[in-house]
Amino acid sequence: MAGIACCCSSTLSSRSKLGTSWTYRGGNVTGRRLPRRNLVIKAEVNYVNAEEAKKLIAVEGYATLDVRDRTQFERAHIKDCYHVPLFIENKDNDFGTIIKRTLHNNFSGLFYGLPFTKPNPDFVQTVKSQFSPESKLLVVCQEGLRSPAAADKLDKAGYESIACITSGLQSVTPGAFDSVGSTELQNAGKAGLVTVQGKISAVLGTVLICAFLFITFFPDQAEKLLQMAPAS
């Protein structure tokens, strides 16, 4: 019976707990090491409001990382923050970029004061040069769109303690943070003709209301003024 068992061509396989697969062929034993699966634990980004963000800075020692573009940062930023823009001004001079920049400057740039930008290829490396992966970072932007994207890049780079302000700095109330700049933090994203348009609309609205009240309460004088106006 033993001889018959040795002549059998059946193959039995089993896997050990150490990740090695052993194959039994008759009386011979062969083995090969199976690749291990690396378990990656991703940190969860903490989204907070302005008051919670202030506590993270004051109590838990979070450093503030501002990822807005240069123009918004210069208009207003949180005091003692670090500035590493997620997007930088695009000064490339290839034909396609020149066309895109011209279109941008005539629309978004003109009306909203937005610079023509491109992703910052050195964003993660610049942050790494200033902060270790163990650092606690409060990542801020203006509208709450760039900070999650920046947090995702830092998360993939090994940073585990990251927080973002929900809806960005545009949602904070005046005086919520000590700030530096020519305007309030919530207004740092406003520029271009839309700001002038708002002032012009306010002036025109005031003039129209005054004209309406004058005609309503002083109809005779208003009629005389209209008669004095030169005919077209």
mmCIF file of N, CA, C and O in Angstrom, residues 28-72:
data_model
loop_
_atom_site.group_PDB
_atom_site.id
_atom_site.type_symbol
_atom_site.label_atom_id
_atom_site.label_comp_id
_atom_site.label_asym_id
_atom_site.label_seq_id
_atom_site.Cartn_x
_atom_site.Cartn_y
_atom_site.Cartn_z
ATOM 1 N N ASN A 28 8.325 14.761 -2.670
ATOM 2 C CA ASN A 28 9.111 15.987 -2.749
ATOM 3 C C ASN A 28 8.300 17.181 -2.244
ATOM 4 O O ASN A 28 7.099 17.288 -2.458
ATOM 5 N N VAL A 29 8.986 18.095 -1.619
ATOM 6 C CA VAL A 29 8.346 19.290 -1.089
ATOM 7 C C VAL A 29 9.002 20.516 -1.733
ATOM 8 O O VAL A 29 10.216 20.677 -1.662
ATOM 9 N N THR A 30 8.196 21.347 -2.394
ATOM 10 C CA THR A 30 8.709 22.591 -2.983
ATOM 11 C C THR A 30 7.939 23.761 -2.405
ATOM 12 O O THR A 30 6.807 23.604 -1.942
ATOM 13 N N GLY A 31 8.529 24.899 -2.448
ATOM 14 C CA GLY A 31 7.847 26.047 -1.858
ATOM 15 C C GLY A 31 8.235 27.344 -2.549
ATOM 16 O O GLY A 31 9.305 27.448 -3.139
ATOM 17 N N ARG A 32 7.350 28.345 -2.497
ATOM 18 C CA ARG A 32 7.645 29.672 -3.033
ATOM 19 C C ARG A 32 7.012 30.717 -2.135
ATOM 20 O O ARG A 32 5.946 30.525 -1.581
ATOM 21 N N ARG A 33 7.712 31.827 -1.972
ATOM 22 C CA ARG A 33 7.238 32.908 -1.113
ATOM 23 C C ARG A 33 6.201 33.748 -1.849
ATOM 24 O O ARG A 33 6.432 34.220 -2.954
ATOM 25 N N LEU A 34 5.021 33.922 -1.242
ATOM 26 C CA LEU A 34 3.982 34.751 -1.827
ATOM 27 C C LEU A 34 4.186 36.207 -1.415
ATOM 28 O O LEU A 34 4.640 36.483 -0.299
ATOM 29 N N PRO A 35 3.884 37.149 -2.309
ATOM 30 C CA PRO A 35 4.051 38.562 -1.955
ATOM 31 C C PRO A 35 3.082 38.980 -0.856
ATOM 32 O O PRO A 35 1.931 38.582 -0.839
ATOM 33 N N ARG A 36 3.606 39.765 0.082
ATOM 34 C CA ARG A 36 2.756 40.271 1.169
ATOM 35 C C ARG A 36 1.943 41.472 0.694
ATOM 36 O O ARG A 36 2.393 42.240 -0.141
ATOM 37 N N ARG A 37 0.786 41.622 1.225
ATOM 38 C CA ARG A 37 -0.024 42.794 0.942
ATOM 39 C C ARG A 37 0.246 43.856 2.008
ATOM 40 O O ARG A 37 0.093 43.612 3.192
ATOM 41 N N ASN A 38 0.658 45.036 1.551
ATOM 42 C CA ASN A 38 0.919 46.119 2.481
ATOM 43 C C ASN A 38 -0.392 46.815 2.843
ATOM 44 O O ASN A 38 -1.151 47.218 1.970
ATOM 45 N N LEU A 39 -0.627 46.963 4.121
ATOM 46 C CA LEU A 39 -1.830 47.638 4.589
ATOM 47 C C LEU A 39 -1.541 49.120 4.736
ATOM 48 O O LEU A 39 -0.636 49.513 5.466
ATOM 49 N N VAL A 40 -2.295 49.963 4.012
ATOM 50 C CA VAL A 40 -2.103 51.405 4.065
ATOM 51 C C VAL A 40 -3.262 52.020 4.848
ATOM 52 O O VAL A 40 -4.422 51.880 4.472
ATOM 53 N N ILE A 41 -2.945 52.663 5.949
ATOM 54 C CA ILE A 41 -3.962 53.303 6.770
ATOM 55 C C ILE A 41 -3.965 54.786 6.453
ATOM 56 O O ILE A 41 -2.997 55.493 6.684
ATOM 57 N N LYS A 42 -5.071 55.293 5.872
ATOM 58 C CA LYS A 42 -5.158 56.694 5.482
ATOM 59 C C LYS A 42 -5.795 57.509 6.607
ATOM 60 O O LYS A 42 -6.770 57.090 7.225
ATOM 61 N N ALA A 43 -5.202 58.666 6.859
ATOM 62 C CA ALA A 43 -5.753 59.558 7.868
ATOM 63 C C ALA A 43 -7.023 60.214 7.339
ATOM 64 O O ALA A 43 -7.159 60.456 6.150
ATOM 65 N N GLU A 44 -7.943 60.498 8.236
ATOM 66 C CA GLU A 44 -9.183 61.157 7.839
ATOM 67 C C GLU A 44 -9.053 62.654 8.080
ATOM 68 O O GLU A 44 -8.691 63.090 9.180
ATOM 69 N N VAL A 45 -9.307 63.455 7.054
ATOM 70 C CA VAL A 45 -9.204 64.898 7.173
ATOM 71 C C VAL A 45 -10.330 65.412 8.064
ATOM 72 O O VAL A 45 -11.489 65.025 7.913
ATOM 73 N N ASN A 46 -9.987 66.280 8.987
ATOM 74 C CA ASN A 46 -10.946 66.825 9.945
ATOM 75 C C ASN A 46 -11.457 68.168 9.437
ATOM 76 O O ASN A 46 -10.686 69.113 9.285
ATOM 77 N N TYR A 47 -12.753 68.265 9.134
ATOM 78 C CA TYR A 47 -13.345 69.511 8.654
ATOM 79 C C TYR A 47 -13.968 70.252 9.829
ATOM 80 O O TYR A 47 -14.796 69.695 10.560
ATOM 81 N N VAL A 48 -13.561 71.511 10.004
ATOM 82 C CA VAL A 48 -13.981 72.283 11.173
ATOM 83 C C VAL A 48 -14.483 73.655 10.745
ATOM 84 O O VAL A 48 -14.233 74.112 9.623
ATOM 85 N N ASN A 49 -15.210 74.312 11.673
ATOM 86 C CA ASN A 49 -15.604 75.701 11.433
ATOM 87 C C ASN A 49 -14.539 76.632 12.005
ATOM 88 O O ASN A 49 -13.521 76.176 12.539
ATOM 89 N N ALA A 50 -14.777 77.936 11.922
ATOM 90 C CA ALA A 50 -13.761 78.903 12.324
ATOM 91 C C ALA A 50 -13.424 78.799 13.813
ATOM 92 O O ALA A 50 -12.249 78.852 14.203
ATOM 93 N N GLU A 51 -14.451 78.652 14.660
ATOM 94 C CA GLU A 51 -14.200 78.571 16.103
ATOM 95 C C GLU A 51 -13.403 77.319 16.450
ATOM 96 O O GLU A 51 -12.486 77.360 17.282
ATOM 97 N N GLU A 52 -13.754 76.200 15.827
ATOM 98 C CA GLU A 52 -13.012 74.959 16.078
ATOM 99 C C GLU A 52 -11.575 75.073 15.564
ATOM 100 O O GLU A 52 -10.644 74.545 16.177
ATOM 101 N N ALA A 53 -11.405 75.786 14.447
ATOM 102 C CA ALA A 53 -10.063 75.979 13.899
ATOM 103 C C ALA A 53 -9.195 76.788 14.854
ATOM 104 O O ALA A 53 -8.002 76.496 15.029
ATOM 105 N N LYS A 54 -9.774 77.800 15.478
ATOM 106 C CA LYS A 54 -9.027 78.612 16.440
ATOM 107 C C LYS A 54 -8.553 77.766 17.612
ATOM 108 O O LYS A 54 -7.422 77.933 18.102
ATOM 109 N N LYS A 55 -9.379 76.830 18.066
ATOM 110 C CA LYS A 55 -8.991 75.945 19.161
ATOM 111 C C LYS A 55 -7.868 74.999 18.741
ATOM 112 O O LYS A 55 -6.969 74.700 19.526
ATOM 113 N N LEU A 56 -7.933 74.524 17.487
ATOM 114 C CA LEU A 56 -6.868 73.650 17.004
ATOM 115 C C LEU A 56 -5.522 74.378 17.031
ATOM 116 O O LEU A 56 -4.487 73.789 17.373
ATOM 117 N N ILE A 57 -5.542 75.664 16.687
ATOM 118 C CA ILE A 57 -4.306 76.447 16.666
ATOM 119 C C ILE A 57 -3.826 76.752 18.084
ATOM 120 O O ILE A 57 -2.652 76.545 18.423
ATOM 121 N N ALA A 58 -4.750 77.227 18.918
ATOM 122 C CA ALA A 58 -4.370 77.694 20.255
ATOM 123 C C ALA A 58 -4.116 76.564 21.241
ATOM 124 O O ALA A 58 -3.205 76.653 22.072
ATOM 125 N N VAL A 59 -4.903 75.502 21.161
ATOM 126 C CA VAL A 59 -4.844 74.446 22.169
ATOM 127 C C VAL A 59 -4.026 73.241 21.700
ATOM 128 O O VAL A 59 -3.179 72.722 22.440
ATOM 129 N N GLU A 60 -4.253 72.808 20.461
ATOM 130 C CA GLU A 60 -3.621 71.566 19.994
ATOM 131 C C GLU A 60 -2.357 71.799 19.181
ATOM 132 O O GLU A 60 -1.720 70.844 18.732
ATOM 133 N N GLY A 61 -1.996 73.046 18.984
ATOM 134 C CA GLY A 61 -0.722 73.337 18.340
ATOM 135 C C GLY A 61 -0.681 73.128 16.838
ATOM 136 O O GLY A 61 0.389 72.846 16.277
ATOM 137 N N TYR A 62 -1.811 73.293 16.177
ATOM 138 C CA TYR A 62 -1.830 73.171 14.717
ATOM 139 C C TYR A 62 -1.167 74.394 14.084
ATOM 140 O O TYR A 62 -1.357 75.528 14.539
ATOM 141 N N ALA A 63 -0.389 74.160 13.036
ATOM 142 C CA ALA A 63 0.169 75.247 12.231
ATOM 143 C C ALA A 63 -0.771 75.521 11.058
ATOM 144 O O ALA A 63 -1.356 74.595 10.494
ATOM 145 N N THR A 64 -0.928 76.791 10.684
ATOM 146 C CA THR A 64 -1.829 77.163 9.599
ATOM 147 C C THR A 64 -1.075 77.193 8.278
ATOM 148 O O THR A 64 -0.073 77.901 8.146
ATOM 149 N N LEU A 65 -1.575 76.435 7.306
ATOM 150 C CA LEU A 65 -0.972 76.366 5.973
ATOM 151 C C LEU A 65 -1.953 76.958 4.972
ATOM 152 O O LEU A 65 -3.007 76.390 4.713
ATOM 153 N N ASP A 66 -1.612 78.098 4.403
ATOM 154 C CA ASP A 66 -2.464 78.794 3.434
ATOM 155 C C ASP A 66 -2.063 78.353 2.031
ATOM 156 O O ASP A 66 -0.920 78.537 1.621
ATOM 157 N N VAL A 67 -3.010 77.757 1.284
ATOM 158 C CA VAL A 67 -2.690 77.217 -0.041
ATOM 159 C C VAL A 67 -3.290 78.058 -1.175
ATOM 160 O O VAL A 67 -3.318 77.621 -2.321
ATOM 161 N N ARG A 68 -3.747 79.270 -0.871
ATOM 162 C CA ARG A 68 -4.314 80.144 -1.904
ATOM 163 C C ARG A 68 -3.219 80.696 -2.806
ATOM 164 O O ARG A 68 -2.019 80.583 -2.505
ATOM 165 N N ASP A 69 -3.633 81.327 -3.909
ATOM 166 C CA ASP A 69 -2.653 81.937 -4.794
ATOM 167 C C ASP A 69 -2.081 83.202 -4.155
ATOM 168 O O ASP A 69 -2.584 83.696 -3.140
ATOM 169 N N ARG A 70 -1.042 83.737 -4.745
ATOM 170 C CA ARG A 70 -0.298 84.858 -4.164
ATOM 171 C C ARG A 70 -1.177 86.093 -3.982
ATOM 172 O O ARG A 70 -1.082 86.787 -2.963
ATOM 173 N N THR A 71 -2.045 86.401 -4.971
ATOM 174 C CA THR A 71 -2.831 87.631 -4.906
ATOM 175 C C THR A 71 -3.820 87.612 -3.737
ATOM 176 O O THR A 71 -3.959 88.607 -3.019
ATOM 177 N N GLN A 72 -4.512 86.503 -3.536
ATOM 178 C CA GLN A 72 -5.443 86.404 -2.419
ATOM 179 C C GLN A 72 -4.708 86.432 -1.087
ATOM 180 O O GLN A 72 -5.168 87.048 -0.124
#
